[in-house]
CSV table of C-alpha atoms in Angstrom, one decimal:
chain,number,residue,atom,x,y,z
A,1,MET,CA,6.9,56.2,32.0
A,2,GLN,CA,3.3,57.1,32.4
A,3,LYS,CA,2.2,53.9,30.6
A,4,VAL,CA,4.1,51.8,33.0
A,5,PHE,CA,3.4,53.7,36.2
A,6,ASN,CA,-0.2,54.6,35.8
A,7,LEU,CA,-0.2,55.6,39.4
A,8,PHE,CA,1.8,58.7,38.4
A,9,ASP,CA,-0.3,59.4,35.3
A,10,PHE,CA,-2.0,62.6,36.4
A,11,SER,CA,-4.4,62.4,33.5
A,12,GLN,CA,-5.9,59.4,35.3
A,13,LYS,CA,-8.2,60.3,38.2
A,14,VAL,CA,-6.9,58.4,41.3
A,15,ASN,CA,-8.8,58.6,44.6
A,16,TYR,CA,-5.8,58.1,46.9
A,17,LYS,CA,-7.9,57.6,50.0
A,18,THR,CA,-9.9,54.8,48.3
A,19,GLU,CA,-6.8,53.2,46.8
A,20,ILE,CA,-4.9,53.1,50.2
A,21,LEU,CA,-7.9,51.7,52.1
A,22,ALA,CA,-8.5,49.1,49.4
A,23,GLY,CA,-4.9,48.1,49.5
A,24,LEU,CA,-5.1,47.6,53.3
A,25,THR,CA,-8.2,45.5,52.9
A,26,VAL,CA,-6.6,43.4,50.3
A,27,ALA,CA,-3.6,42.8,52.5
A,28,MET,CA,-5.8,41.7,55.4
A,29,THR,CA,-7.6,39.1,53.2
A,30,MET,CA,-4.5,37.9,51.5
A,31,ILE,CA,-2.4,37.2,54.6
A,32,PRO,CA,-4.5,34.3,56.0
A,33,GLU,CA,-5.1,32.8,52.6
A,34,SER,CA,-1.4,32.8,51.7
A,35,LEU,CA,-0.5,31.3,55.1
A,36,SER,CA,-3.2,28.6,54.7
A,37,PHE,CA,-2.1,27.5,51.3
A,38,ALA,CA,1.6,27.5,52.3
A,39,ILE,CA,0.9,25.3,55.3
A,40,LEU,CA,-1.3,23.1,53.1
A,41,ALA,CA,1.5,22.5,50.7
A,42,GLY,CA,4.1,21.9,53.5
A,43,PHE,CA,6.0,25.2,52.9
A,44,PRO,CA,7.3,27.3,55.7
A,45,PRO,CA,4.6,30.0,56.5
A,46,LEU,CA,6.9,32.9,55.5
A,47,VAL,CA,7.3,31.4,52.0
A,48,GLY,CA,3.6,32.1,51.5
A,49,LEU,CA,3.8,35.7,52.7
A,50,TYR,CA,7.0,36.3,50.6
A,51,GLY,CA,5.1,35.0,47.6
A,52,ALA,CA,2.2,37.3,48.2
A,53,PHE,CA,4.5,40.3,48.6
A,54,ILE,CA,6.7,39.6,45.5
A,55,MET,CA,3.8,38.7,43.2
A,56,GLY,CA,1.6,41.6,44.5
A,57,LEU,CA,4.3,44.2,44.1
A,58,ILE,CA,5.7,43.3,40.6
A,59,THR,CA,2.4,42.6,39.0
A,60,ALA,CA,0.8,45.8,40.5
A,61,ILE,CA,3.5,47.9,38.9
A,62,PHE,CA,4.1,46.1,35.6
A,63,GLY,CA,0.9,44.0,35.2
A,64,GLY,CA,-1.7,44.0,32.4
A,65,ARG,CA,-4.2,46.3,34.1
A,66,PRO,CA,-4.9,48.4,37.2
A,67,GLY,CA,-7.0,46.8,39.9
A,68,LEU,CA,-5.8,43.3,39.3
A,69,ILE,CA,-4.3,41.7,42.5
A,70,SER,CA,-1.8,38.9,42.4
A,71,GLY,CA,-0.4,36.7,45.2
A,72,GLY,CA,0.3,33.2,46.4
A,73,ALA,CA,-2.8,31.7,44.9
A,74,GLY,CA,-4.1,28.2,45.8
A,75,ALA,CA,-4.6,27.2,42.2
A,76,THR,CA,-0.9,27.3,41.5
A,77,VAL,CA,0.3,26.1,44.9
A,78,ILE,CA,-1.9,22.9,44.6
A,79,VAL,CA,0.1,22.0,41.5
A,80,LEU,CA,3.4,22.0,43.6
A,81,ILE,CA,2.2,19.8,46.5
A,82,ALA,CA,3.3,16.5,44.9
A,83,LEU,CA,6.8,17.9,44.0
A,84,MET,CA,7.2,19.2,47.6
A,85,LYS,CA,6.4,15.8,49.0
A,86,SER,CA,8.7,13.9,46.6
A,87,HIS,CA,11.7,16.2,46.2
A,88,GLY,CA,11.4,19.1,48.7
A,89,LEU,CA,11.4,22.9,48.7
A,90,GLU,CA,14.5,23.5,46.6
A,91,TYR,CA,13.0,21.6,43.6
A,92,VAL,CA,9.8,23.6,44.1
A,93,PHE,CA,11.7,26.9,43.7
A,94,GLY,CA,13.2,25.5,40.5
A,95,ALA,CA,9.7,24.6,39.1
A,96,ILE,CA,8.5,28.1,40.0
A,97,ILE,CA,11.4,29.6,38.0
A,98,ILE,CA,10.6,27.3,35.0
A,99,ALA,CA,6.9,28.4,35.2
A,100,GLY,CA,8.0,32.1,35.2
A,101,ILE,CA,10.2,31.6,32.1
A,102,LEU,CA,7.4,29.8,30.2
A,103,GLN,CA,5.0,32.7,31.1
A,104,ILE,CA,7.5,35.2,29.8
A,105,PHE,CA,7.7,33.3,26.5
A,106,VAL,CA,3.9,33.4,26.2
A,107,GLY,CA,4.0,37.2,26.7
A,108,LEU,CA,6.9,37.8,24.3
A,109,PHE,CA,5.2,35.8,21.5
A,110,LYS,CA,1.9,37.5,22.3
A,111,LEU,CA,0.0,34.3,22.9
A,112,GLY,CA,-2.1,35.8,25.7
A,113,LYS,CA,-4.8,36.8,23.1
A,114,PHE,CA,-5.8,33.2,22.8
A,115,ILE,CA,-7.7,33.6,26.0
A,116,ARG,CA,-10.4,35.1,23.8
A,117,LEU,CA,-11.1,31.5,22.6
A,118,VAL,CA,-12.7,30.8,26.0
A,119,PRO,CA,-16.5,30.8,25.5
A,120,GLN,CA,-18.9,32.5,27.9
A,121,PRO,CA,-20.3,29.2,29.4
A,122,VAL,CA,-16.7,28.2,30.3
A,123,MET,CA,-16.2,31.6,31.9
A,124,TYR,CA,-19.5,31.1,33.9
A,125,GLY,CA,-18.4,27.6,35.0
A,126,PHE,CA,-14.9,28.8,35.9
A,127,VAL,CA,-16.2,31.7,38.0
A,128,ASN,CA,-19.0,29.7,39.7
A,129,GLY,CA,-16.6,26.8,40.5
A,130,LEU,CA,-14.1,29.2,41.9
A,131,ALA,CA,-16.7,30.9,44.1
A,132,VAL,CA,-17.7,27.5,45.5
A,133,VAL,CA,-14.1,26.6,46.2
A,134,ILE,CA,-13.5,29.9,48.0
A,135,PHE,CA,-16.6,29.3,50.1
A,136,MET,CA,-15.7,25.7,50.9
A,137,SER,CA,-12.2,26.7,51.9
A,138,GLN,CA,-13.7,29.0,54.6
A,139,LEU,CA,-15.4,26.1,56.3
A,140,GLU,CA,-11.9,24.9,57.5
A,141,GLN,CA,-11.9,27.9,59.9
A,142,PHE,CA,-14.8,26.2,61.7
A,143,LYS,CA,-12.6,23.3,62.5
A,144,THR,CA,-9.9,22.7,65.1
A,145,VAL,CA,-7.3,20.1,65.8
A,146,ILE,CA,-7.7,17.8,68.9
A,147,ASN,CA,-5.2,15.1,69.6
A,148,GLY,CA,-3.9,15.3,66.1
A,149,GLU,CA,-7.3,14.9,64.5
A,150,THR,CA,-9.3,17.7,62.8
A,151,THR,CA,-12.8,18.1,64.1
A,152,TRP,CA,-15.6,20.6,63.9
A,153,LEU,CA,-15.9,23.3,66.6
A,154,SER,CA,-18.7,22.7,69.1
A,155,GLY,CA,-20.4,24.5,71.9
A,156,SER,CA,-19.3,28.1,72.8
A,157,PRO,CA,-16.3,28.2,70.3
A,158,MET,CA,-18.7,27.4,67.4
A,159,LEU,CA,-21.3,29.8,68.5
A,160,ILE,CA,-18.7,32.6,69.0
A,161,MET,CA,-17.2,31.9,65.6
A,162,LEU,CA,-20.6,31.8,63.9
A,163,GLY,CA,-21.7,35.0,65.7
A,164,LEU,CA,-18.6,36.9,64.6
A,165,VAL,CA,-18.8,35.7,61.0
A,166,VAL,CA,-22.5,36.7,60.8
A,167,LEU,CA,-21.6,40.2,62.3
A,168,THR,CA,-18.8,40.6,59.7
A,169,ILE,CA,-21.2,39.7,56.9
A,170,ALA,CA,-23.9,42.0,58.2
A,171,ILE,CA,-21.4,44.9,58.2
A,172,VAL,CA,-20.2,44.2,54.7
A,173,ILE,CA,-23.8,44.1,53.5
A,174,GLY,CA,-25.2,47.0,55.5
A,175,LEU,CA,-22.4,49.6,55.6
A,176,PRO,CA,-22.5,50.5,51.8
A,177,LYS,CA,-26.2,51.4,52.3
A,178,ILE,CA,-25.0,54.1,54.8
A,179,THR,CA,-21.7,55.2,53.3
A,180,LYS,CA,-19.2,54.1,50.8
A,181,ALA,CA,-16.4,56.4,52.0
A,182,ILE,CA,-14.6,53.5,53.7
A,183,PRO,CA,-14.4,49.9,52.3
A,184,ALA,CA,-17.0,47.8,54.2
A,185,SER,CA,-14.6,44.8,54.4
A,186,LEU,CA,-12.0,46.8,56.2
A,187,VAL,CA,-14.6,48.3,58.6
A,188,ALA,CA,-15.9,44.8,59.3
A,189,ILE,CA,-12.5,43.5,60.1
A,190,MET,CA,-11.7,46.4,62.4
A,191,VAL,CA,-15.1,46.3,64.3
A,192,VAL,CA,-14.9,42.6,64.9
A,193,PHE,CA,-11.2,43.0,65.9
A,194,GLY,CA,-12.2,45.7,68.4
A,195,ILE,CA,-15.1,43.7,69.9
A,196,VAL,CA,-12.9,40.7,70.4
A,197,LEU,CA,-10.1,42.7,72.1
A,198,ALA,CA,-12.5,44.9,74.2
A,199,PHE,CA,-14.5,41.9,75.6
A,200,GLY,CA,-11.6,39.5,75.7
A,201,ILE,CA,-13.4,37.0,73.6
A,202,GLU,CA,-11.6,33.7,73.0
A,203,THR,CA,-11.7,32.8,69.4
A,204,LYS,CA,-9.3,31.5,66.6
A,205,GLN,CA,-6.8,34.2,65.6
A,206,VAL,CA,-4.2,34.5,62.8
A,207,LYS,CA,-1.5,33.4,65.2
A,208,ASP,CA,-3.3,30.1,65.5
A,209,ILE,CA,-2.5,29.4,61.9
A,210,ALA,CA,1.2,30.4,61.9
A,211,SER,CA,3.6,33.2,62.9
A,212,VAL,CA,3.9,36.0,60.3
A,213,SER,CA,7.1,37.7,61.6
A,214,GLY,CA,10.3,37.6,59.6
A,215,SER,CA,12.9,39.6,57.6
A,216,LEU,CA,13.2,40.8,54.0
A,217,PRO,CA,13.0,38.0,51.4
A,218,PRO,CA,16.5,36.6,51.2
A,219,PHE,CA,18.2,36.0,47.8
A,220,HIS,CA,18.6,32.3,47.3
A,221,ILE,CA,19.7,30.2,44.3
A,222,PRO,CA,17.8,26.9,44.4
A,223,SER,CA,20.1,24.2,45.6
A,224,ILE,CA,19.4,21.6,42.9
A,225,PRO,CA,21.7,19.8,40.5
A,226,LEU,CA,21.8,21.5,37.1
A,227,THR,CA,21.3,18.3,35.1
A,228,TRP,CA,18.9,17.0,32.5
A,229,GLU,CA,17.4,14.6,35.1
A,230,THR,CA,16.6,17.6,37.3
A,231,LEU,CA,14.9,19.4,34.4
A,232,GLN,CA,12.8,16.3,33.6
A,233,ILE,CA,11.6,16.4,37.2
A,234,ILE,CA,10.7,20.1,37.6
A,235,PHE,CA,9.7,21.0,34.0
A,236,PRO,CA,6.3,19.2,34.1
A,237,TYR,CA,5.4,20.9,37.3
A,238,GLY,CA,6.6,24.3,36.0
A,239,LEU,CA,4.6,23.8,32.8
A,240,VAL,CA,1.3,23.0,34.6
A,241,MET,CA,1.9,25.8,37.1
A,242,ALA,CA,2.5,28.3,34.2
A,243,ALA,CA,-0.7,27.0,32.4
A,244,VAL,CA,-2.8,27.2,35.6
A,245,GLY,CA,-1.5,30.7,36.4
A,246,LEU,CA,-2.0,32.1,33.0
A,247,THR,CA,-5.5,30.6,32.7
A,248,GLU,CA,-6.7,31.9,36.0
A,249,GLY,CA,-4.9,35.2,35.5
A,250,LEU,CA,-6.2,36.0,32.0
A,251,LEU,CA,-9.7,34.9,32.9
A,252,THR,CA,-9.5,37.1,35.9
A,253,LEU,CA,-8.2,40.0,33.7
A,254,ASN,CA,-11.2,39.5,31.4
A,255,LEU,CA,-13.5,39.5,34.4
A,256,VAL,CA,-12.0,42.8,35.6
A,257,ASP,CA,-12.4,44.2,32.0
A,258,GLU,CA,-16.1,43.5,32.2
A,259,ILE,CA,-16.6,44.9,35.7
A,260,THR,CA,-14.6,48.1,35.0
A,261,ALA,CA,-15.7,48.5,31.4
A,262,SER,CA,-12.1,49.0,30.3
A,263,LYS,CA,-9.5,47.0,28.5
A,264,GLY,CA,-6.4,45.2,29.9
A,265,ASN,CA,-3.3,44.0,28.2
A,266,SER,CA,-3.1,40.2,28.4
A,267,ASN,CA,0.4,39.8,27.0
A,268,ARG,CA,1.8,42.4,29.4
A,269,GLU,CA,0.1,40.5,32.2
A,270,CYS,CA,1.9,37.3,31.1
A,271,LEU,CA,5.3,39.1,31.2
A,272,ALA,CA,4.6,40.6,34.6
A,273,GLN,CA,3.4,37.3,36.0
A,274,GLY,CA,6.4,35.4,34.6
A,275,THR,CA,8.9,38.0,36.0
A,276,ALA,CA,7.2,37.8,39.4
A,277,ASN,CA,7.4,34.0,39.5
A,278,ILE,CA,11.1,34.0,38.5
A,279,ALA,CA,11.7,36.5,41.4
A,280,ASN,CA,9.7,34.2,43.7
A,281,GLY,CA,12.0,31.3,42.8
A,282,PHE,CA,15.1,33.3,43.8
A,283,PHE,CA,13.6,35.1,46.8
A,284,PHE,CA,12.0,32.3,48.8
A,285,GLY,CA,8.4,32.9,47.5
A,286,MET,CA,5.9,30.2,46.7
A,287,GLY,CA,4.9,31.8,43.4
A,288,GLY,CA,1.4,32.5,42.3
A,289,CYS,CA,-0.9,34.3,39.9
A,290,PRO,CA,-3.8,36.8,39.9
A,291,MET,CA,-6.3,36.1,42.7
A,292,ILE,CA,-9.9,36.5,41.7
A,293,ALA,CA,-11.1,36.8,45.3
A,294,GLN,CA,-8.7,39.5,46.4
A,295,THR,CA,-9.2,41.3,43.0
A,296,LEU,CA,-12.9,41.4,43.7
A,297,VAL,CA,-12.3,42.7,47.2
A,298,ASN,CA,-10.1,45.4,45.7
A,299,LEU,CA,-12.7,46.4,43.1
A,300,SER,CA,-15.6,46.3,45.5
A,301,ALA,CA,-13.6,48.7,47.8
A,302,GLY,CA,-13.6,51.1,44.9
A,303,SER,CA,-10.0,50.7,43.5
A,304,ARG,CA,-9.4,51.4,39.9
A,305,ALA,CA,-5.7,52.2,39.8
A,306,ARG,CA,-2.4,50.4,40.6
A,307,LEU,CA,-1.8,52.1,43.9
A,308,SER,CA,-4.0,49.6,45.9
A,309,GLY,CA,-2.0,46.6,44.7
A,310,ILE,CA,1.3,48.4,45.6
A,311,ILE,CA,-0.1,49.3,49.0
A,312,GLY,CA,-1.4,45.8,49.6
A,313,ALA,CA,2.0,44.3,48.8
A,314,LEU,CA,4.0,46.8,50.9
A,315,THR,CA,1.5,46.3,53.8
A,316,ILE,CA,2.3,42.6,53.8
A,317,LEU,CA,6.0,43.4,53.9
A,318,VAL,CA,5.6,45.8,56.8
A,319,ILE,CA,3.6,43.2,58.6
A,320,ILE,CA,6.3,40.6,58.1
A,321,LEU,CA,8.9,43.1,59.4
A,322,VAL,CA,7.2,45.0,62.3
A,323,GLY,CA,3.5,44.5,62.4
A,324,ALA,CA,3.2,40.8,63.1
A,325,PRO,CA,2.3,41.1,66.8
A,326,VAL,CA,-0.8,43.0,65.9
A,327,ILE,CA,-1.9,41.1,62.8
A,328,GLU,CA,-1.5,37.8,64.6
A,329,LEU,CA,-4.3,38.9,67.0
A,330,LEU,CA,-6.8,39.4,64.1
A,331,PRO,CA,-9.8,37.1,64.6
A,332,MET,CA,-10.1,34.6,61.8
A,333,ALA,CA,-13.9,35.0,62.0
A,334,ALA,CA,-13.6,38.5,60.5
A,335,LEU,CA,-11.4,37.3,57.7
A,336,THR,CA,-13.7,34.3,57.1
A,337,GLY,CA,-16.8,36.5,56.9
A,338,VAL,CA,-15.1,38.8,54.3
A,339,MET,CA,-14.1,35.8,52.2
A,340,ILE,CA,-17.6,34.3,52.3
A,341,MET,CA,-19.0,37.6,51.0
A,342,VAL,CA,-16.3,37.5,48.3
A,343,ALA,CA,-17.4,34.0,47.3
A,344,ILE,CA,-21.1,35.2,47.1
A,345,GLY,CA,-20.0,38.2,45.0
A,346,THR,CA,-17.8,36.1,42.7
A,347,PHE,CA,-20.7,33.7,41.8
A,348,GLU,CA,-22.3,34.6,38.5
A,349,TRP,CA,-25.9,34.6,39.7
A,350,THR,CA,-26.9,35.9,36.2
A,351,SER,CA,-26.0,32.4,34.9
A,352,PHE,CA,-29.2,31.1,36.6
A,353,LYS,CA,-31.3,33.8,35.0
A,354,THR,CA,-30.2,32.7,31.6
A,355,PHE,CA,-30.3,29.0,32.4
A,356,ASN,CA,-33.5,28.3,30.6
A,357,LYS,CA,-32.5,30.5,27.7
A,358,MET,CA,-29.0,28.9,27.1
A,359,PRO,CA,-28.6,26.0,24.6
A,360,LYS,CA,-28.4,22.6,26.4
A,361,SER,CA,-24.8,22.2,25.2
A,362,ASP,CA,-23.8,25.5,26.9
A,363,ILE,CA,-25.4,24.4,30.1
A,364,ILE,CA,-23.6,21.1,30.1
A,365,VAL,CA,-20.3,22.9,29.4
A,366,MET,CA,-20.9,25.3,32.3
A,367,LEU,CA,-21.7,22.5,34.7
A,368,ILE,CA,-18.7,20.3,33.7
A,369,VAL,CA,-16.3,23.2,34.1
A,370,THR,CA,-17.9,24.1,37.5
A,371,LEU,CA,-17.7,20.5,38.8
A,372,ILE,CA,-14.0,20.0,37.7
A,373,THR,CA,-13.1,23.3,39.3
A,374,ILE,CA,-14.8,22.3,42.6
A,375,PHE,CA,-13.7,18.7,42.9
A,376,MET,CA,-10.3,18.7,41.2
A,377,HIS,CA,-9.2,22.3,41.9
A,378,ASN,CA,-7.5,22.1,38.5
A,379,LEU,CA,-8.6,25.3,36.8
A,380,ALA,CA,-6.5,24.8,33.7
A,381,LEU,CA,-8.0,21.3,33.1
A,382,ALA,CA,-11.5,22.6,33.7
A,383,VAL,CA,-11.1,25.4,31.2
A,384,LEU,CA,-9.3,23.2,28.6
A,385,ILE,CA,-12.1,20.6,28.8
A,386,GLY,CA,-14.7,23.3,28.5
A,387,VAL,CA,-13.1,24.8,25.5
A,388,ILE,CA,-12.7,21.4,23.8
A,389,ILE,CA,-16.3,20.5,24.3
A,390,SER,CA,-17.5,23.9,23.1
A,391,ALA,CA,-15.3,23.6,20.0
A,392,LEU,CA,-16.7,20.1,19.2
A,393,VAL,CA,-20.2,21.4,19.7
A,394,PHE,CA,-19.5,24.3,17.4
A,395,ALA,CA,-18.0,22.0,14.8
A,396,TRP,CA,-21.0,19.7,15.0
A,397,GLU,CA,-23.5,22.6,14.6
A,398,ASN,CA,-21.6,24.1,11.7
A,399,ALA,CA,-21.3,20.7,10.0
A,400,LYS,CA,-25.1,20.5,9.8
A,401,ARG,CA,-25.3,23.9,8.1
A,402,ILE,CA,-23.7,22.9,4.8
A,403,ARG,CA,-26.3,23.0,2.0
A,404,ALA,CA,-26.2,22.8,-1.8
A,405,ARG,CA,-28.6,24.5,-4.4
A,406,LYS,CA,-28.6,22.5,-7.6
A,407,TYR,CA,-29.7,23.5,-11.1
A,408,VAL,CA,-28.8,22.8,-14.8
A,409,ASP,CA,-28.3,25.9,-17.0
A,410,GLU,CA,-29.2,26.4,-20.7
A,411,ASN,CA,-25.9,24.9,-21.8
A,412,GLY,CA,-26.5,21.7,-20.0
A,413,ILE,CA,-24.0,22.4,-17.3
A,414,LYS,CA,-25.0,21.4,-13.7
A,415,HIS,CA,-24.3,23.9,-11.0
A,416,TYR,CA,-23.8,23.1,-7.3
A,417,GLU,CA,-24.0,26.3,-5.2
A,418,ILE,CA,-22.5,25.4,-1.8
A,419,PHE,CA,-23.7,27.2,1.4
A,420,GLY,CA,-21.9,26.9,4.7
A,421,PRO,CA,-18.2,26.2,5.6
A,422,LEU,CA,-16.5,23.1,4.2
A,423,PHE,CA,-14.2,21.7,7.0
A,424,PHE,CA,-13.5,18.4,8.7
A,425,GLY,CA,-16.9,18.2,10.3
A,426,SER,CA,-18.9,18.9,7.1
A,427,THR,CA,-17.1,16.8,4.5
A,428,THR,CA,-19.4,13.8,4.8
A,429,ALA,CA,-22.5,15.9,4.3
A,430,PHE,CA,-20.8,17.7,1.4
A,431,ALA,CA,-20.0,14.5,-0.4
A,432,GLU,CA,-23.6,13.4,-0.1
A,433,LYS,CA,-24.8,16.4,-2.1
A,434,PHE,CA,-23.5,15.1,-5.5
A,435,ASP,CA,-25.2,12.8,-7.9
A,436,ILE,CA,-22.0,11.6,-9.8
A,437,GLN,CA,-23.7,8.9,-11.9
A,438,ASN,CA,-26.5,10.9,-13.3
A,439,ASP,CA,-24.8,14.3,-13.6
A,440,PRO,CA,-23.9,15.7,-17.1
A,441,LYS,CA,-20.4,15.9,-18.6
A,442,GLU,CA,-19.6,19.3,-17.1
A,443,ILE,CA,-20.1,20.3,-13.4
A,444,ILE,CA,-19.5,23.7,-11.7
A,445,ILE,CA,-19.1,23.8,-7.9
A,446,ASP,CA,-19.7,27.4,-6.8
A,447,PHE,CA,-18.1,28.4,-3.5
A,448,ALA,CA,-19.4,32.0,-3.4
A,449,GLU,CA,-21.3,31.3,-0.2
A,450,SER,CA,-18.8,28.7,1.2
A,451,ARG,CA,-15.2,28.4,2.2
A,452,ILE,CA,-12.6,25.6,2.0
A,453,ALA,CA,-11.3,25.8,5.5
A,454,ASP,CA,-8.8,22.9,6.1
A,455,MET,CA,-7.0,19.9,4.7
A,456,SER,CA,-10.0,17.7,5.2
A,457,ALA,CA,-12.0,20.0,3.0
A,458,ILE,CA,-9.3,19.9,0.3
A,459,GLU,CA,-9.3,16.1,0.4
A,460,ALA,CA,-13.1,16.1,0.2
A,461,VAL,CA,-13.0,18.3,-3.0
A,462,ASN,CA,-10.2,16.0,-4.3
A,463,ASN,CA,-12.3,12.9,-3.8
A,464,ILE,CA,-15.4,14.4,-5.5
A,465,THR,CA,-13.4,15.6,-8.6
A,466,SER,CA,-11.6,12.2,-8.7
A,467,LYS,CA,-14.9,10.4,-8.9
A,468,TYR,CA,-16.2,12.7,-11.6
A,469,ALA,CA,-13.0,12.2,-13.6
A,470,LYS,CA,-13.4,8.5,-13.5
A,471,GLU,CA,-16.7,8.9,-15.1
A,472,GLY,CA,-15.1,11.1,-17.8
A,473,LYS,CA,-16.7,14.3,-16.4
A,474,THR,CA,-15.1,17.7,-15.8
A,475,VAL,CA,-15.4,19.7,-12.6
A,476,HIS,CA,-14.8,23.5,-12.4
A,477,LEU,CA,-14.4,25.4,-9.1
A,478,ARG,CA,-15.9,28.9,-9.1
A,479,HIS,CA,-15.7,31.8,-6.7
A,480,LEU,CA,-13.0,30.4,-4.6
A,481,SER,CA,-11.6,33.1,-2.2
A,482,ASN,CA,-7.9,33.9,-2.4
A,483,ASP,CA,-7.1,32.0,0.8
A,484,CYS,CA,-8.9,28.9,-0.6
A,485,ILE,CA,-6.9,29.1,-3.8
A,486,VAL,CA,-3.7,29.3,-1.7
A,487,LEU,CA,-4.8,26.2,0.2
A,488,LEU,CA,-5.3,24.3,-3.0
A,489,LYS,CA,-1.9,25.4,-4.4
A,490,ASN,CA,-0.1,24.4,-1.2
A,491,ALA,CA,-1.8,21.0,-1.4
A,492,GLU,CA,-0.3,20.1,-4.8
A,493,ALA,CA,2.5,18.1,-3.2
A,494,ILE,CA,-0.1,16.0,-1.4
A,495,ILE,CA,-3.0,15.6,-3.8
A,496,ASP,CA,-3.2,15.8,-7.5
A,497,VAL,CA,-4.3,19.3,-8.8
A,498,ASN,CA,-2.9,19.0,-12.3
A,499,ILE,CA,-5.4,20.2,-14.7
A,500,LEU,CA,-4.3,17.6,-17.3
A,501,GLU,CA,-4.6,14.8,-14.8
A,502,ASP,CA,-7.0,13.4,-12.4
A,503,PRO,CA,-8.7,15.4,-10.9
A,504,SER,CA,-9.3,18.7,-12.7
A,505,TYR,CA,-9.3,22.0,-10.7
A,506,ASN,CA,-10.3,24.7,-13.1
A,507,VAL,CA,-11.0,27.9,-11.2
A,508,MET,CA,-13.6,29.7,-13.3
A,509,PRO,CA,-14.1,33.5,-13.1
A,510,GLY,CA,-17.4,34.7,-11.7
A,511,LYS,CA,-20.2,36.0,-13.8
């Protein structure tokens, strides 16, 4: 029980005041973002709030680590816009359920660990791109709709908006230098709220985005035909949503691990995220994933336990049920200022310090991931491309490292001592090391400092020994590791490894 509900694990020191205040701050920043993304996708506003509540509560209790905040994230919502426009909300709920099922499979089969394959430059690019996206999204609050057209604010409304945003930022920056007893973000929101109410300042408020009042999330089975054709429509969207959610979620989990110097459970996070998305599909929520901005707000407020996430989710529910009239009066300038500071805090400024020290390939990877994140808002694609480029660069660099030390012993046997991994990228360089025409009758290829890594490597060895066999010469393989021997044995059905035929694979004992 303690492992699941860390909140009630009394061996864990929990600052209840900090956790509650952090949770309230998280709720205040999550509400406008959830509303904005719901409206952007064409969903009813309450669908966004229901998504934030359901995702936040389930993942806070059962998620992979304390401190991680989940909600109706824009990264996953953007995936569903096309489906919403083409088939409507019911199909969207079906796709969200599919995404949840896929995420649970990832958790059950313990595939979350593969997030470790994401290199640091990709992490930098992902985080920097996301910081820019968060910042750019706040610029929309400086616009208004006039006669159906979106235009920038001007005159007094723009000056008021800028002034309140600057005041919010100043409080967020300055208050921690005086006291850290209360989260600076929450104080900033309350101070700006108080000033606007006291002086009757006219400025954009939450109610200008949408109404946030409603009831408990209703149970609802998506009204879609249970046919193969329906599955063909919703499955691709569910698959992409699952991939985006897991990618952003597990990268955020890794980020929190670094910030808190602790270790989360990626597979458990996959299970919690999948369960929450399935619940979203059946309870009118827009689904989502861990939100890096709100997570950083939570951590910067001092939270280190699960309580803040639970408080944040329950606060959103209370606001939906009874608190809407007050929350709808919150000035958007205060929330915008907080989110701008989150964007600044999210950006990995240390990546600039190491810019001149990083390999050029890492810099290119980081920039590509950043640009894809900014301009396409496709975090899964950005990370996937970054990992692929990094893998290709790694393969190329390792391909250049294969070397061979050659000598002839007192018995006239020529030795080739191979250094470096033999895999698909290094097979050409490996083949160039041998002088088949001029070598003596007996050859030893020593793999003490090398390793046969894949099928391409086996085929390369096969080709070399075949060429020697055609010249009537014998090849012995020495110091093969056990896994290399298994690879060769498994390849017998594909290539000839019969000692009596061509080629000859004699594994010699070491000296």
